[in-house]
Tab-separated table of C-alpha atoms in Angstrom:
chain	number	residue	atom	x	y	z
Y	20	GLU	CA	-45.165	84.068	-33.554
Y	21	PRO	CA	-46.237	81.045	-35.624
Y	22	GLU	CA	-49.890	80.913	-36.511
Y	23	VAL	CA	-52.416	78.749	-38.268
Y	24	THR	CA	-53.619	80.217	-41.545
Y	25	GLN	CA	-56.731	79.389	-43.529
Y	26	THR	CA	-57.824	80.114	-47.073
Y	27	PRO	CA	-60.076	81.421	-48.370
Y	28	SER	CA	-61.488	83.700	-45.714
Y	29	HIS	CA	-64.893	83.525	-47.374
Y	30	GLN	CA	-66.188	80.937	-49.840
Y	31	VAL	CA	-69.537	81.136	-51.561
Y	32	THR	CA	-70.756	78.043	-53.357
Y	33	GLN	CA	-73.922	76.628	-54.799
Y	34	MET	CA	-75.718	73.710	-53.216
Y	35	GLY	CA	-74.419	70.417	-54.531
Y	36	GLN	CA	-70.976	71.742	-55.373
Y	37	GLU	CA	-67.773	70.449	-53.865
Y	38	VAL	CA	-65.645	72.768	-51.749
Y	39	ILE	CA	-62.162	72.424	-50.363
Y	40	LEU	CA	-61.164	74.494	-47.367
Y	41	ARG	CA	-57.467	74.893	-46.831
Y	42	CYS	CA	-55.399	75.255	-43.706
Y	43	VAL	CA	-51.698	75.588	-43.056
Y	44	PRO	CA	-51.041	74.387	-39.506
Y	45	ILE	CA	-48.067	75.452	-37.407
Y	46	SER	CA	-45.068	73.744	-38.949
Y	47	ASN	CA	-43.895	71.481	-36.113
Y	48	HIS	CA	-47.380	70.445	-35.027
Y	49	LEU	CA	-48.518	66.867	-35.493
Y	50	TYR	CA	-52.212	66.948	-34.640
Y	51	PHE	CA	-54.770	68.706	-36.755
Y	52	TYR	CA	-58.441	69.472	-36.263
Y	53	TRP	CA	-61.468	70.913	-37.978
Y	54	TYR	CA	-64.374	72.598	-36.204
Y	55	ARG	CA	-67.388	74.420	-37.463
Y	56	GLN	CA	-69.588	77.138	-36.034
Y	57	ILE	CA	-73.005	77.724	-37.539
Y	58	LEU	CA	-73.962	81.369	-37.105
Y	59	GLY	CA	-75.222	81.983	-33.586
Y	60	GLN	CA	-74.531	78.433	-32.486
Y	61	LYS	CA	-71.787	76.542	-30.710
Y	62	VAL	CA	-68.387	75.634	-32.018
Y	63	GLU	CA	-68.639	71.951	-32.953
Y	64	PHE	CA	-65.830	69.445	-33.275
Y	65	LEU	CA	-65.672	67.730	-36.656
Y	66	VAL	CA	-62.515	65.675	-36.870
Y	67	SER	CA	-58.984	65.190	-35.600
Y	68	PHE	CA	-56.117	63.919	-37.721
Y	69	TYR	CA	-52.763	62.451	-36.791
Y	70	ASN	CA	-50.144	60.461	-38.634
Y	71	ASN	CA	-52.062	60.748	-41.892
Y	72	GLU	CA	-55.242	59.291	-40.590
Y	73	ILE	CA	-58.384	60.332	-38.790
Y	74	SER	CA	-58.031	59.766	-35.061
Y	75	GLU	CA	-61.475	60.891	-34.019
Y	76	LYS	CA	-64.576	62.247	-35.702
Y	77	SER	CA	-67.963	63.473	-34.613
Y	78	GLU	CA	-71.409	62.498	-35.852
Y	79	ILE	CA	-71.397	65.590	-38.052
Y	80	PHE	CA	-68.432	64.278	-40.021
Y	81	ASP	CA	-70.350	61.988	-42.361
Y	82	ASP	CA	-69.443	60.596	-45.766
Y	83	GLN	CA	-69.794	64.032	-47.338
Y	84	PHE	CA	-66.683	65.169	-45.491
Y	85	SER	CA	-63.090	64.145	-45.954
Y	86	VAL	CA	-59.739	65.445	-44.783
Y	87	GLU	CA	-56.325	65.208	-46.288
Y	88	ARG	CA	-52.786	66.350	-45.743
Y	89	PRO	CA	-51.725	66.328	-49.350
Y	90	ASP	CA	-48.246	67.759	-49.194
Y	91	GLY	CA	-46.903	67.901	-45.647
Y	92	SER	CA	-47.905	71.487	-45.062
Y	93	ASN	CA	-51.561	71.896	-46.041
Y	94	PHE	CA	-54.463	70.283	-44.231
Y	95	THR	CA	-57.699	70.310	-46.191
Y	96	LEU	CA	-61.365	69.734	-45.497
Y	97	LYS	CA	-63.444	68.668	-48.469
Y	98	ILE	CA	-67.217	68.743	-48.565
Y	99	ARG	CA	-68.306	66.627	-51.492
Y	100	SER	CA	-71.795	67.923	-52.186
Y	101	THR	CA	-72.611	70.970	-50.124
Y	102	LYS	CA	-75.978	71.493	-48.502
Y	103	LEU	CA	-77.516	74.723	-47.286
Y	104	GLU	CA	-76.958	73.612	-43.706
Y	105	ASP	CA	-73.205	73.382	-44.307
Y	106	SER	CA	-73.100	77.184	-44.234
Y	107	ALA	CA	-70.891	77.998	-41.249
Y	108	MET	CA	-67.485	79.209	-40.111
Y	109	TYR	CA	-64.968	76.422	-40.365
Y	110	PHE	CA	-61.976	76.579	-38.063
Y	111	CYS	CA	-58.794	74.618	-38.419
Y	112	ALA	CA	-56.545	74.009	-35.419
Y	113	SER	CA	-53.257	72.287	-34.733
Y	114	SER	CA	-51.345	71.167	-31.662
Y	115	ASP	CA	-47.983	69.619	-30.949
Y	116	GLY	CA	-49.430	66.922	-28.751
Y	117	GLN	CA	-52.702	65.336	-27.902
Y	118	GLY	CA	-54.345	65.516	-24.547
Y	119	ALA	CA	-56.021	68.022	-22.356
Y	120	THR	CA	-52.981	70.182	-21.616
Y	121	TYR	CA	-51.817	70.597	-25.186
Y	122	GLU	CA	-53.096	73.875	-26.534
Y	123	GLN	CA	-54.820	73.833	-29.871
Y	124	TYR	CA	-53.954	76.851	-31.958
Y	125	PHE	CA	-56.847	77.991	-34.086
Y	126	GLY	CA	-56.867	79.646	-37.463
Y	127	PRO	CA	-59.061	82.671	-38.229
Y	128	GLY	CA	-61.663	80.533	-39.969
Y	129	THR	CA	-63.247	80.249	-43.400
Y	130	ARG	CA	-66.796	81.466	-43.768
Y	131	LEU	CA	-68.641	79.060	-46.076
Y	132	THR	CA	-71.886	80.274	-47.574
Y	133	VAL	CA	-73.953	77.736	-49.503
Y	134	THR	CA	-76.664	79.232	-51.686
Z	28	GLY	CA	-75.530	64.033	-23.808
Z	29	GLU	CA	-72.839	66.632	-23.418
Z	30	ASP	CA	-74.023	70.200	-23.350
Z	31	VAL	CA	-72.371	73.449	-22.339
Z	32	GLU	CA	-74.505	76.505	-21.680
Z	33	GLN	CA	-73.579	80.159	-21.418
Z	34	SER	CA	-75.407	83.434	-21.320
Z	35	LEU	CA	-75.147	85.148	-24.687
Z	36	PHE	CA	-74.281	88.710	-23.801
Z	37	LEU	CA	-72.590	90.749	-21.061
Z	38	SER	CA	-71.971	94.464	-20.970
Z	39	VAL	CA	-69.631	96.092	-18.447
Z	40	ARG	CA	-67.964	99.462	-17.954
Z	41	GLU	CA	-64.235	99.794	-18.416
Z	42	GLY	CA	-62.474	99.206	-15.124
Z	43	ASP	CA	-65.241	97.041	-13.678
Z	44	SER	CA	-64.985	93.287	-13.216
Z	45	SER	CA	-66.648	90.937	-15.683
Z	46	VAL	CA	-67.967	87.542	-14.689
Z	47	ILE	CA	-68.862	85.088	-17.413
Z	48	ASN	CA	-70.674	81.931	-16.370
Z	49	CYS	CA	-70.933	78.495	-17.873
Z	50	THR	CA	-72.645	75.245	-16.954
Z	51	TYR	CA	-71.594	71.904	-18.313
Z	52	THR	CA	-72.923	68.387	-18.112
Z	53	ASP	CA	-69.999	66.012	-18.603
Z	54	SER	CA	-68.857	65.209	-15.077
Z	55	SER	CA	-65.922	63.207	-16.440
Z	56	SER	CA	-64.280	66.320	-17.865
Z	57	THR	CA	-60.728	66.391	-16.570
Z	58	TYR	CA	-60.053	69.910	-17.745
Z	59	LEU	CA	-62.291	72.849	-18.517
Z	60	TYR	CA	-61.207	75.666	-20.774
Z	61	TRP	CA	-61.880	79.293	-21.549
Z	62	TYR	CA	-61.298	80.565	-25.076
Z	63	LYS	CA	-61.468	84.096	-26.445
Z	64	GLN	CA	-62.557	84.944	-29.977
Z	65	GLU	CA	-61.918	88.442	-31.262
Z	66	PRO	CA	-63.717	89.660	-34.401
Z	67	GLY	CA	-62.325	88.030	-37.523
Z	68	ALA	CA	-59.935	85.851	-35.554
Z	69	GLY	CA	-59.834	82.243	-34.445
Z	70	LEU	CA	-60.202	80.919	-30.944
Z	71	GLN	CA	-57.436	81.699	-28.502
Z	72	LEU	CA	-56.974	79.602	-25.375
Z	73	LEU	CA	-57.054	81.932	-22.366
Z	74	THR	CA	-56.773	79.521	-19.496
Z	75	TYR	CA	-57.822	76.121	-18.278
Z	76	ILE	CA	-58.521	74.516	-14.938
Z	77	PHE	CA	-57.982	70.959	-13.799
Z	78	SER	CA	-61.124	69.381	-12.398
Z	79	ASN	CA	-59.653	68.792	-8.932
Z	80	MET	CA	-59.125	72.540	-8.454
Z	81	ASP	CA	-61.675	75.058	-7.202
Z	82	MET	CA	-59.916	78.161	-8.371
Z	83	LYS	CA	-57.135	79.261	-10.648
Z	84	GLN	CA	-55.776	82.765	-10.929
Z	85	ASP	CA	-53.751	84.054	-13.848
Z	86	GLN	CA	-53.062	87.815	-13.720
Z	87	ARG	CA	-56.435	89.510	-14.318
Z	88	LEU	CA	-58.220	86.218	-14.900
Z	89	THR	CA	-59.765	84.094	-12.172
Z	90	VAL	CA	-61.452	80.791	-12.943
Z	91	LEU	CA	-63.831	79.306	-10.413
Z	92	LEU	CA	-65.049	75.732	-10.657
Z	93	ASN	CA	-67.973	74.264	-8.743
Z	94	LYS	CA	-67.865	70.608	-9.644
Z	95	LYS	CA	-70.926	69.725	-7.628
Z	96	ASP	CA	-73.083	72.154	-9.606
Z	97	LYS	CA	-71.050	71.723	-12.800
Z	98	HIS	CA	-70.584	75.466	-12.911
Z	99	LEU	CA	-67.556	77.287	-14.273
Z	100	SER	CA	-66.939	81.012	-14.245
Z	101	LEU	CA	-64.351	83.397	-15.626
Z	102	ARG	CA	-63.746	86.659	-13.836
Z	103	ILE	CA	-61.838	89.419	-15.600
Z	104	ALA	CA	-60.621	92.093	-13.216
Z	105	ASP	CA	-60.242	95.714	-14.365
Z	106	THR	CA	-61.912	94.968	-17.712
Z	107	GLN	CA	-60.409	96.860	-20.640
Z	108	THR	CA	-61.827	97.684	-24.067
Z	109	GLY	CA	-59.376	95.152	-25.498
Z	110	ASP	CA	-61.229	92.460	-23.582
Z	111	SER	CA	-64.279	92.948	-25.830
Z	112	ALA	CA	-64.716	89.575	-27.539
Z	113	ILE	CA	-66.731	86.390	-27.431
Z	114	TYR	CA	-65.730	84.010	-24.655
Z	115	PHE	CA	-66.298	80.294	-24.937
Z	116	CYS	CA	-66.053	77.687	-22.229
Z	117	ALA	CA	-65.302	74.139	-23.294
Z	118	GLU	CA	-65.132	70.667	-21.818
Z	119	THR	CA	-62.324	68.197	-22.270
Z	120	LYS	CA	-63.721	66.664	-25.401
Z	121	VAL	CA	-63.840	70.092	-26.944
Z	122	THR	CA	-67.537	70.570	-26.520
Z	123	PHE	CA	-67.920	74.302	-26.635
Z	124	GLY	CA	-70.559	76.545	-25.203
Z	125	THR	CA	-72.476	79.020	-27.334
Z	126	GLY	CA	-70.158	81.817	-26.307
Z	127	THR	CA	-70.729	84.981	-24.307
Z	128	LYS	CA	-70.217	88.274	-26.078
Z	129	LEU	CA	-68.518	90.707	-23.731
Z	130	GLN	CA	-69.012	94.362	-24.551
Z	131	VAL	CA	-66.832	96.806	-22.639
Z	132	ILE	CA	-68.202	100.344	-22.484
Z	133	PRO	CA	-65.500	103.020	-22.224
């Protein structure tokens, strides 16, 4: 069964450093998403991406964040200058359509620890 | 603002029914969802309910929706140890609850 994969599973970085979280969505999917979950808190929507551009983003997704689909298979989330409060699980998801009935398939997540 | 609330923890014995509750605030939500997260894994969509329905049954899962009270519940019949996970409810705009950790005691 096709699945969304994410690398690395755990990333430790120092405050102020740039990190890139990688995701390989399901191959025929067209819509891509990033979410984050701070430990003990809710899963929060960050951004959705379609046709090589951001289609929607939340208030969390500020100028420190960017997304890219560099090569037709990977979907990346870059945090330019990490802060302690960026420590969280980051989930990537993909779907083959947009709208309430299209299931988003989630990856296993990358745990980001900022020290 | 949009907010989805859940109790944090539920413990049941194997074979019993589990009921996980959720309250939401966005009355415009067209669909409401239940996701399951097993340890070390991503979120898996379990089921969803359209807002004009009161109930949806899918094998061992029953979703009840009270639109007036903005209350959603997930009932798992004959709970198994494999059902141990965190369960999230979510509104249409993918606003998730905090998750309910279900522990099934053999």
